[in-house]
Coordinates of C-alpha atoms and ligand atoms in Angstrom, one line a residue:
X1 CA 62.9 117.1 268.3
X2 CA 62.5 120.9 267.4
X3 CA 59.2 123.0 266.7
X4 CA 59.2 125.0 264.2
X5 CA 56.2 127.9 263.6
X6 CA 55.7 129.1 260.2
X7 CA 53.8 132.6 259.8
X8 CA 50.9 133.5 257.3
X9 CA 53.4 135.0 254.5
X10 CA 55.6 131.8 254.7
X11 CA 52.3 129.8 253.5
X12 CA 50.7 132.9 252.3
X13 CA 51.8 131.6 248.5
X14 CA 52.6 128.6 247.1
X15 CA 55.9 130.0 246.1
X16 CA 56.5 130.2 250.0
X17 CA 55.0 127.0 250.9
X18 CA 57.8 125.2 248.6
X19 CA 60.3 127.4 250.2
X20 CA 58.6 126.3 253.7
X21 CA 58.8 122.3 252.2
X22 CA 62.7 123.1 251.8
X23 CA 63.2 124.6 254.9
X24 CA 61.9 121.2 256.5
X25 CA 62.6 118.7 254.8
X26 CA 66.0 117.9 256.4
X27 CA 65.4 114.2 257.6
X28 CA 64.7 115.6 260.6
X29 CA 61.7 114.5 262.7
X30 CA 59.8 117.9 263.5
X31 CA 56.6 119.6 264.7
X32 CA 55.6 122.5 262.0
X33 CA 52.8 125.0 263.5
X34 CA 51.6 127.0 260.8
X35 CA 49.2 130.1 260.8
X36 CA 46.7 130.8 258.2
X37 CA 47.7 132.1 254.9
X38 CA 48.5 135.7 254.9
X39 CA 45.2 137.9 255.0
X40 CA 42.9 135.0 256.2
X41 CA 42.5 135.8 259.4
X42 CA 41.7 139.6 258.9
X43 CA 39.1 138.8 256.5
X44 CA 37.6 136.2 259.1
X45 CA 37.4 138.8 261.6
X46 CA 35.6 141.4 259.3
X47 CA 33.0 138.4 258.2
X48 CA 32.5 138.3 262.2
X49 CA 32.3 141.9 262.3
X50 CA 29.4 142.0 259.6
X51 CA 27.6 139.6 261.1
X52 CA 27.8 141.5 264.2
X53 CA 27.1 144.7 262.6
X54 CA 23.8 142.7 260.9
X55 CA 25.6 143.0 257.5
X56 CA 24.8 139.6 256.5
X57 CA 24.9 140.3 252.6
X58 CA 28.3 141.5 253.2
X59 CA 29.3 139.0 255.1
X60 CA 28.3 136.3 252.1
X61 CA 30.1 138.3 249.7
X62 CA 33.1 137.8 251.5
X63 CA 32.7 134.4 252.2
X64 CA 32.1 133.6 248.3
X65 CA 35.5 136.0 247.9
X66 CA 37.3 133.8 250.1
X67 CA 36.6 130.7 248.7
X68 CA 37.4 131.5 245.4
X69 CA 40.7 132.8 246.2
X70 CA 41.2 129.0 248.1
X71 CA 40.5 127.4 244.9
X72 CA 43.0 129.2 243.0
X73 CA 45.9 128.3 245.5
X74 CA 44.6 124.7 245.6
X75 CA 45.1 124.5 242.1
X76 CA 48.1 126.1 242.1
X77 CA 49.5 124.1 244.6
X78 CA 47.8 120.8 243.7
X79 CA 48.0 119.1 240.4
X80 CA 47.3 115.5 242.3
X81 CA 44.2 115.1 241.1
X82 CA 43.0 113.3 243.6
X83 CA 44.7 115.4 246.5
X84 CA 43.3 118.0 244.5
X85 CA 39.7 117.2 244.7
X86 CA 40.1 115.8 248.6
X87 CA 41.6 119.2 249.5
X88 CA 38.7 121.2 247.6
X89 CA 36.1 118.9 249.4
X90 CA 37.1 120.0 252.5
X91 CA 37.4 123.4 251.8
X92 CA 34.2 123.5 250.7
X93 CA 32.7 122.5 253.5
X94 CA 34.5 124.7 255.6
X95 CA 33.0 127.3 253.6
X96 CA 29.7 126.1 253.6
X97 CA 30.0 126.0 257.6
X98 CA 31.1 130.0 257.3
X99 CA 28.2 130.7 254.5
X100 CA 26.0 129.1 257.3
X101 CA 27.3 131.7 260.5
X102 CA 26.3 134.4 258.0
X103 CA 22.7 133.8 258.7
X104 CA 23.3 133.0 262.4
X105 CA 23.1 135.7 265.4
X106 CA 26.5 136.9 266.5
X107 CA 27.6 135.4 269.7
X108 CA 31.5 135.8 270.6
X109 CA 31.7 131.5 270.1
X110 CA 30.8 132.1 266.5
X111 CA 33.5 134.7 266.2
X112 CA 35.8 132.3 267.4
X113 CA 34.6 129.4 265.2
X114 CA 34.9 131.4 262.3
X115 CA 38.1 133.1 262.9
X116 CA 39.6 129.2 263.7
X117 CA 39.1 128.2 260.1
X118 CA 42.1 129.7 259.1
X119 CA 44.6 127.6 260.3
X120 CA 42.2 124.9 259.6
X121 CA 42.6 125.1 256.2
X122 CA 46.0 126.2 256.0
X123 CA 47.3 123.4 257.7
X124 CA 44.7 120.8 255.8
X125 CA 46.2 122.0 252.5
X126 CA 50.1 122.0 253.3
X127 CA 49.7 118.1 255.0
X128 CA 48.5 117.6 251.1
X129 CA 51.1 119.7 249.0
X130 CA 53.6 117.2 251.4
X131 CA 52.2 114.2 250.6
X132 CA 52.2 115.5 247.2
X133 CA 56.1 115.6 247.0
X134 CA 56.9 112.5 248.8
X135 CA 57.4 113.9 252.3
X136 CA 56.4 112.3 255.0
X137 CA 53.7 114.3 257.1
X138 CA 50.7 114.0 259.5
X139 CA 47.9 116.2 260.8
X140 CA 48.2 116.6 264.9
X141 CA 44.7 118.3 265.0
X142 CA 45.1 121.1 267.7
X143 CA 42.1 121.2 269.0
X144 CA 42.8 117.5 270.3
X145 CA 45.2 119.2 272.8
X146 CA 45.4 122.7 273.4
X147 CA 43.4 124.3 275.7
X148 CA 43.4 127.4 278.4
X149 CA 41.7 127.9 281.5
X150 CA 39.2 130.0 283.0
X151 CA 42.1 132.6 283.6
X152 CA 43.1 132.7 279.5
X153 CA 46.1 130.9 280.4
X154 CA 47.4 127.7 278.8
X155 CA 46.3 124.9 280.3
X156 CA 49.8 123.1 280.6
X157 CA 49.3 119.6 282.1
X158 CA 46.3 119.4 280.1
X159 CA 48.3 119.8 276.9
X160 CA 51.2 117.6 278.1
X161 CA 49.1 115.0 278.6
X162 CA 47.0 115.2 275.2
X163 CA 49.6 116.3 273.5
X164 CA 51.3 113.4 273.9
X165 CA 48.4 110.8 273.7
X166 CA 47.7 112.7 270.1
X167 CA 51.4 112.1 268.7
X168 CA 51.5 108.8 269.6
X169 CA 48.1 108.1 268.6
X170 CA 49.6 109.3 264.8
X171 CA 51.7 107.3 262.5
X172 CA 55.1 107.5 262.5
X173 CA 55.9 110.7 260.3
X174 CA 58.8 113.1 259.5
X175 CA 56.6 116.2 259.8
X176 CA 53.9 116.5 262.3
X177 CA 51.7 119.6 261.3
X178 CA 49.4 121.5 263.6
X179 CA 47.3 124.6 263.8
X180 CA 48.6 127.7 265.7
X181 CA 46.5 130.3 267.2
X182 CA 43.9 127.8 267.9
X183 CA 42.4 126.1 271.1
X184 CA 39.2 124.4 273.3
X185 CA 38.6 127.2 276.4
X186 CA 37.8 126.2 280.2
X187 CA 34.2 125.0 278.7
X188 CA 35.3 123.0 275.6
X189 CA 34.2 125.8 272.9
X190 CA 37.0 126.8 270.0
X191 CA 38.7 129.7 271.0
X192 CA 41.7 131.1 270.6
X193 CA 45.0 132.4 271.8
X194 CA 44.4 136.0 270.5
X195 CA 45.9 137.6 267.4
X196 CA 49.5 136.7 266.8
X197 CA 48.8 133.3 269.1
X198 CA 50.8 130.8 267.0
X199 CA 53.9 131.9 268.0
X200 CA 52.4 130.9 271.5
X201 CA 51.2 127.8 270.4
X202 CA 54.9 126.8 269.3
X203 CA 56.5 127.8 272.5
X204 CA 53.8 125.9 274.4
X205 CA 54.0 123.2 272.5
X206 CA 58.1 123.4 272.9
X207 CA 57.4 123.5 276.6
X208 CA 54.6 120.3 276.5
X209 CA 57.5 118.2 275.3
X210 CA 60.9 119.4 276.2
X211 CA 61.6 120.7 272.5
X212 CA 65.0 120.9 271.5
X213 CA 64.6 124.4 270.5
X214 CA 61.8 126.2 268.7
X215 CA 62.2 128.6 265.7
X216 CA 59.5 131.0 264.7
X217 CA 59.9 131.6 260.8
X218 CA 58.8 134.8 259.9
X219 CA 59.2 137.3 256.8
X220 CA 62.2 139.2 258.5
X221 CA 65.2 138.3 259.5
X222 CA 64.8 138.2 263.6
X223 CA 64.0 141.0 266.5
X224 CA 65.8 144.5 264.9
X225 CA 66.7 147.1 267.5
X226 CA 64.7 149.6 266.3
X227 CA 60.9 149.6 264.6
X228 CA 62.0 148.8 260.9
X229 CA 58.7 150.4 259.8
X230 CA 59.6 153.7 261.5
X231 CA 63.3 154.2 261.1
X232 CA 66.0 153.4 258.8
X233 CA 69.4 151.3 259.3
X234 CA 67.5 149.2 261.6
X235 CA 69.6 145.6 262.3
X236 CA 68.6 142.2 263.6
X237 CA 70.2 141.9 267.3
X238 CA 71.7 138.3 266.8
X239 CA 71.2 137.2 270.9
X240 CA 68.8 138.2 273.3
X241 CA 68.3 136.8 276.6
X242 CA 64.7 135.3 277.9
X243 CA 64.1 138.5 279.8
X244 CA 65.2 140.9 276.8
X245 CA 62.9 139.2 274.3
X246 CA 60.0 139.3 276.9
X247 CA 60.4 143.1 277.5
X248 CA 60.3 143.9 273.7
X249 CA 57.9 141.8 272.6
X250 CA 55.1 142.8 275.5
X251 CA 56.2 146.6 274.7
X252 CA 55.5 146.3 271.1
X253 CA 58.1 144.5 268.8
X254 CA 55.6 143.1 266.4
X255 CA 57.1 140.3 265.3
X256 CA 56.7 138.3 268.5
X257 CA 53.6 137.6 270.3
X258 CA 53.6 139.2 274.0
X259 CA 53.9 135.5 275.9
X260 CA 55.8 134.2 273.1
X261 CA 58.8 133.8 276.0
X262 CA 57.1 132.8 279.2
X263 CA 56.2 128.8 278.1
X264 CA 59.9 127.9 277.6
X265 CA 62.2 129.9 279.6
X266 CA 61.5 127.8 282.7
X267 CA 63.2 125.3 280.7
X268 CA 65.6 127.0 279.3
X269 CA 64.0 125.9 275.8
X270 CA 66.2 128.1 273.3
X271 CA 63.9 130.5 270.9
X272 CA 65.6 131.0 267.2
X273 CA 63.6 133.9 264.9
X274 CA 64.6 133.5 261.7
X275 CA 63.7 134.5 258.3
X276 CA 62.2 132.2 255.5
X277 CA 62.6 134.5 252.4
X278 CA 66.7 134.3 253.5
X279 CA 66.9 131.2 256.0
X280 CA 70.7 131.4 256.0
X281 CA 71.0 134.5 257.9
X282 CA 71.5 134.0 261.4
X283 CA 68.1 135.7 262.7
X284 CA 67.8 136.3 266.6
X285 CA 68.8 133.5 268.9
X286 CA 66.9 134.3 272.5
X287 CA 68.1 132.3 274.8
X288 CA 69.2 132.1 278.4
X289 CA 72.5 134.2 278.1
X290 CA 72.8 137.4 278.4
X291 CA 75.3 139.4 276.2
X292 CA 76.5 143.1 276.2
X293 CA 75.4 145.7 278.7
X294 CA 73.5 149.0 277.7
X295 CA 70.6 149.7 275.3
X296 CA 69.8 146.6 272.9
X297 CA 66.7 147.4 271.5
X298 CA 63.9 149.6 271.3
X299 CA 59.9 149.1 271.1
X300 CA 57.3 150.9 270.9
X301 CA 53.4 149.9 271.7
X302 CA 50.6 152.1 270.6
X303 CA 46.9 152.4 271.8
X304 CA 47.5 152.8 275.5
X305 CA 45.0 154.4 277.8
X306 CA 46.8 157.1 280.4
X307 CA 44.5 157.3 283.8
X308 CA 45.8 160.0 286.4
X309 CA 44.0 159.3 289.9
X310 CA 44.0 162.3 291.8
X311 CA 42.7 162.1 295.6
X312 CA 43.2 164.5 298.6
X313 CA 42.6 161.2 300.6
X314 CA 45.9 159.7 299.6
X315 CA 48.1 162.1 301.3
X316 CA 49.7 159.9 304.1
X317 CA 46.8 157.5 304.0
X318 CA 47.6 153.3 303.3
X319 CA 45.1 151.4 301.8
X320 CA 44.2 154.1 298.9
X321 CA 46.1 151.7 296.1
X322 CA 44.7 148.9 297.2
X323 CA 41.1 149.7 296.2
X324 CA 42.3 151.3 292.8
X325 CA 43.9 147.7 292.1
X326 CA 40.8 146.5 293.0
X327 CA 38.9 148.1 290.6
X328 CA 41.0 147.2 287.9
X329 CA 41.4 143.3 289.2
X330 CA 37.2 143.2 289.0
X331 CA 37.5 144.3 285.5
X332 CA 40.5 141.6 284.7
X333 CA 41.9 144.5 283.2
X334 CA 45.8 144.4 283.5
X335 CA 48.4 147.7 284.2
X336 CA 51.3 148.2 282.0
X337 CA 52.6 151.3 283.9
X338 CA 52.7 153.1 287.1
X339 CA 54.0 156.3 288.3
X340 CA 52.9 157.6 291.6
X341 CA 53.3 160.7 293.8
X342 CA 51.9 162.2 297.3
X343 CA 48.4 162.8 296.0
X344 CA 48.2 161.6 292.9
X345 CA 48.9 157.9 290.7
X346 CA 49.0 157.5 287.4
X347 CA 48.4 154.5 285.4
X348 CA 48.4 152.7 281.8
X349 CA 46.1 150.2 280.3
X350 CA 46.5 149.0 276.9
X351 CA 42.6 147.0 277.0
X352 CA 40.1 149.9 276.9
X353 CA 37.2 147.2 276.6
X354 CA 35.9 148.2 280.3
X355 CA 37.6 151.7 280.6
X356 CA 33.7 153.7 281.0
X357 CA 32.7 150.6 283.9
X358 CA 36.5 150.9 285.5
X359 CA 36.3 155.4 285.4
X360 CA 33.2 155.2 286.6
X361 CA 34.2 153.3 290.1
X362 CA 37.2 155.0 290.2
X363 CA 35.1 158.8 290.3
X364 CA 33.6 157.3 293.7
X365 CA 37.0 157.6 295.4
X366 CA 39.1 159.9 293.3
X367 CA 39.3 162.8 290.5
X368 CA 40.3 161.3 287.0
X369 CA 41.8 162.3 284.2
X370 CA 42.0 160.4 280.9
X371 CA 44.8 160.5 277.9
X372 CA 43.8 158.2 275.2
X373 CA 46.4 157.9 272.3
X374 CA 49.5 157.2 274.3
X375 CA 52.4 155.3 273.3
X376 CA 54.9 153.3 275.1
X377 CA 58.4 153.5 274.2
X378 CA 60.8 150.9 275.7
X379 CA 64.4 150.7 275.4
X380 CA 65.8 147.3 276.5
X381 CA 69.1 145.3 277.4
X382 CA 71.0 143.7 280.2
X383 CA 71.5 146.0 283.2
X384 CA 70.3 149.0 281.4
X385 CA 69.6 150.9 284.3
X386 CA 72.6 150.6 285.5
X387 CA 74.5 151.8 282.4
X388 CA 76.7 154.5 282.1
X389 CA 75.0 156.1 279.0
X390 CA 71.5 155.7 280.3
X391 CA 71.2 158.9 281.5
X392 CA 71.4 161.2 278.1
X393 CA 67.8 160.1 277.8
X394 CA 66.7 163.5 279.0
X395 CA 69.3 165.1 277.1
X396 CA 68.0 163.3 273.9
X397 CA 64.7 163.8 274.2
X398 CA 64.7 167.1 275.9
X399 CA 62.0 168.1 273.3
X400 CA 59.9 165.0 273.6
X401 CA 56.9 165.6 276.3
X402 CA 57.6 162.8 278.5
X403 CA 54.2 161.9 280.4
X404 CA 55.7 159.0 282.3
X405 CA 58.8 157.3 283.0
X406 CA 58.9 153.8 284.1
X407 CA 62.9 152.9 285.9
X408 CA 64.2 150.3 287.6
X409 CA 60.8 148.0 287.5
X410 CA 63.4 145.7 286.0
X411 CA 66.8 146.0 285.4
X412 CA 66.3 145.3 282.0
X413 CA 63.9 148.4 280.6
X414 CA 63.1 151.6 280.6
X415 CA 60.1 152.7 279.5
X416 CA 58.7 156.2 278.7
X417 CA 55.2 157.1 277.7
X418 CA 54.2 160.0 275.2
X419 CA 51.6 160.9 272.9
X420 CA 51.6 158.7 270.1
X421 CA 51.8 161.5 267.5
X422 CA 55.0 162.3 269.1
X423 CA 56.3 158.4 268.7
X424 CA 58.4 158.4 265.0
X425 CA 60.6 161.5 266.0
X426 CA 61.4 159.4 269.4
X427 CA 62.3 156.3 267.6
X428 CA 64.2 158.1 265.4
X429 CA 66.0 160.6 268.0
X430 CA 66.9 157.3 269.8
X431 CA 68.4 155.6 267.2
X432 CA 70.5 158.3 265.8
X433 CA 72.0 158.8 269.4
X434 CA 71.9 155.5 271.3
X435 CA 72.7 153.2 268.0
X436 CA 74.7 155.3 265.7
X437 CA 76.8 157.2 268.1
X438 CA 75.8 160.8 267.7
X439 CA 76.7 162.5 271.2
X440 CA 73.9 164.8 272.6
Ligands
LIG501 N1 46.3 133.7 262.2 C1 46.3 134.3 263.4 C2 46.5 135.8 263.3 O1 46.5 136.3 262.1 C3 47.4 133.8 264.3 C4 48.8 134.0 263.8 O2 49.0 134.2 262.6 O3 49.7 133.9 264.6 O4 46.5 136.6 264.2
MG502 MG1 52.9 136.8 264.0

């Protein structure tokens, strides 16, 4: 049986949830994640956000909006009456649950309640539109099974285990639907698997049962070499190994969330990205096989925090890294980046959340400096360190104020840092010398 995650354009319309129906309906049994339609979660977030900010009016209007752009797509998608009226009852209550956290006080469990109720619906509403046309579905209710630990981290037996009881606790179906993004934490409250997540819940749901493969469906066709927002004559890279596809999708290749990889590769559970506005083209396949040396791909990840530690007392002494790693352990705040030298280390975060608690012990042992607006640029493919054209890098970007450089960490990236305003003209240097052959 294969998993296959759908994204919030492919059910962001009901022209896309019939192209979704196509894509599935293959007589094949299957487990569908979905995410929420297309803009839900955003406008989730920013109901939170006024009812953080005390903006409770705002937060009504929004709600009201919301719901009244539901009841348009149900009747769009709906002309069952009585599917129609079931699905509108329970939106309505899931609205009147989000009209009554508008009044409440903002704690970060309501945030995550109300941020859930996107896939929620989404996923109530598609099981319907199935039923609807004749195909055979059921609801596997992830919040019946998902759940991480203290650590963030998915809680895998725990999932293998419900999992399982759920599906076979569920009629016999062709499609089994669930939520992405969603999940229980350590202490049973909704939360989630952070923005992006469902592609996570797909790969961990692959991994809970030994999926044949998984295929994330997206709005483009698979993982292109280059940022297509940036630069032009980007192309989908058709293979990409476990380790490849990890590299570019923690360093910034959007389409994939950061741990999409990490469930499945243990398993050698095959990955497929493909495209549901053009489902015939091939898309990426990622996979354990590794294919052509040199540079595949490259990423780039905004909004990272540059920290230089400067300190007299590190010259010749052992022990001084230890209590910098420390500091940033007690703060469960994780390093991307590190460069060091005789008296001096510099670091990168991309979670700024307890940057002024983290400089603040760090000015007891050492001098700091602080770059906000840094990017990360990362070129990835198999062996690229060890390539031969690997080193016109400096040629290439001999204008391009490199702040760090990040070699050999694997043998499968490279990664520079550099102010962000700096990051189109190094795409696009990149690409016109490393993919289209121009010689420095
Ligand atoms: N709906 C969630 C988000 O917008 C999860 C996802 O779409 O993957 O982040
Ligand atoms: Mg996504």
């Amino acid at each position: 049986m294969k998993v296959l995650k759908f994204g919030g354009t492919s059910v962001g319309s009901v022209e896309n949830m019939s192209n979704v129906k196509k894509i599935i309906n293959d007589g094949a049994k299957k487990v569908v994640v979905l995410s929420a339609m297309s803009g839900t979660t955003n406008q989730l977030v920013a109901i939170a956000q006024d009812i953080k900010a005390g903006k409770a009016q705002d937060a009504v209007e929004k709600v009201n909006q919301l719901h009244e752009k539901y009841k348009v797509t149900i009747d769009e998608l709906l002309n069952d009456t009585a599917l129609n009226t079931a699905v509108k009852a329970y939106v309505s209550e899931v609205f009147a649950f989000l009209g009554d956290c508008t009044s409440k006080s903002f704690l970060e469990t309501l945030e995550n309640q109300i941020v859930a109720q996107g896939e929620l619906l989404s996923t109530y509403m598609f099981n319907a539109y199935l039923n609807q046309e004749g195909v055979s579905s059921a609801l596997l209710p992830a919040l019946d099974f998902m759940r991480i630990d203290e650590n963030k981290e998915p809680d895998i037996n725990y999932i293998k285990e419900n999992f399982k009881r759920v599906f076979d606790n569920t009629p016999d179906s062709q499609i089994y639907i669930t939520q992405g993004f969603i999940c229980l934490d350590a202490e049973g409250e909704i939360s989630n698997l952070q923005r992006g997540g469902s592609d996570y819940t797909a790969t961990i749901i692959g991994a809970a049962f030994i999926a044949e493969e998984v295929q994330i469906w997206t709005d483009i066709d698979g993982m292109h070499n280059n940022d297509p927002r940036h630069v032009e004559g980007t192309h989908p890279i058709s293979n990409l190994s476990f380790d490849e596809a990890a590299e570019l999708a923690y360093f910034g290749a959007k389409i994939l969330h950061p741990q999409t990889v990490t469930p499945v590769r243990v398993d050698n559970i095959p990955v497929r990205l493909k495209n549901t506005m053009e489902p015939s083209a091939h898309g990426t396949l990622i996979s354990n096989l590794t294919s052509g040396d040199g540079i595949k791909a490259i990423a780039a990840k905004d909004g990272i925090t540059a920290i230089k530690i400067k300190s007299a007392r590190m010259l010749q002494a052992h022990g001084f890294l230890k209590k910098v790693f420390e500091i940033f352990e007690t703060y469960k705040t994780s390093i991307d980046m590190i460069t060091t030298s005789e008296v001096a280390v510099s670091l990168t975060i991309d979670d700024d959340k307890n940057l002024e608690a983290i400089l603040a012990e760090l000015e007891k042992i050492a001098i700091i400096e602080v770059d906000k607006n840094q990017s990360i640029v990362c070129l990835v493919g198999h062996e690229v360190v060890n390539h031969d054209d690997t080193f016109k890098l400096f040629q290439i970007l001999q204008d391009v104020k490199i702040r760090m450089i990040s070699y050999g960490g694997s043998q499968n990236n490279i990664s520079l840092l550099i102010d962000s305003e700096d990051k189109i003209n190094t795409l696009q240097k990149l690409n016109d010398y490393l993919f289209e052959l121009v010689t420095p």
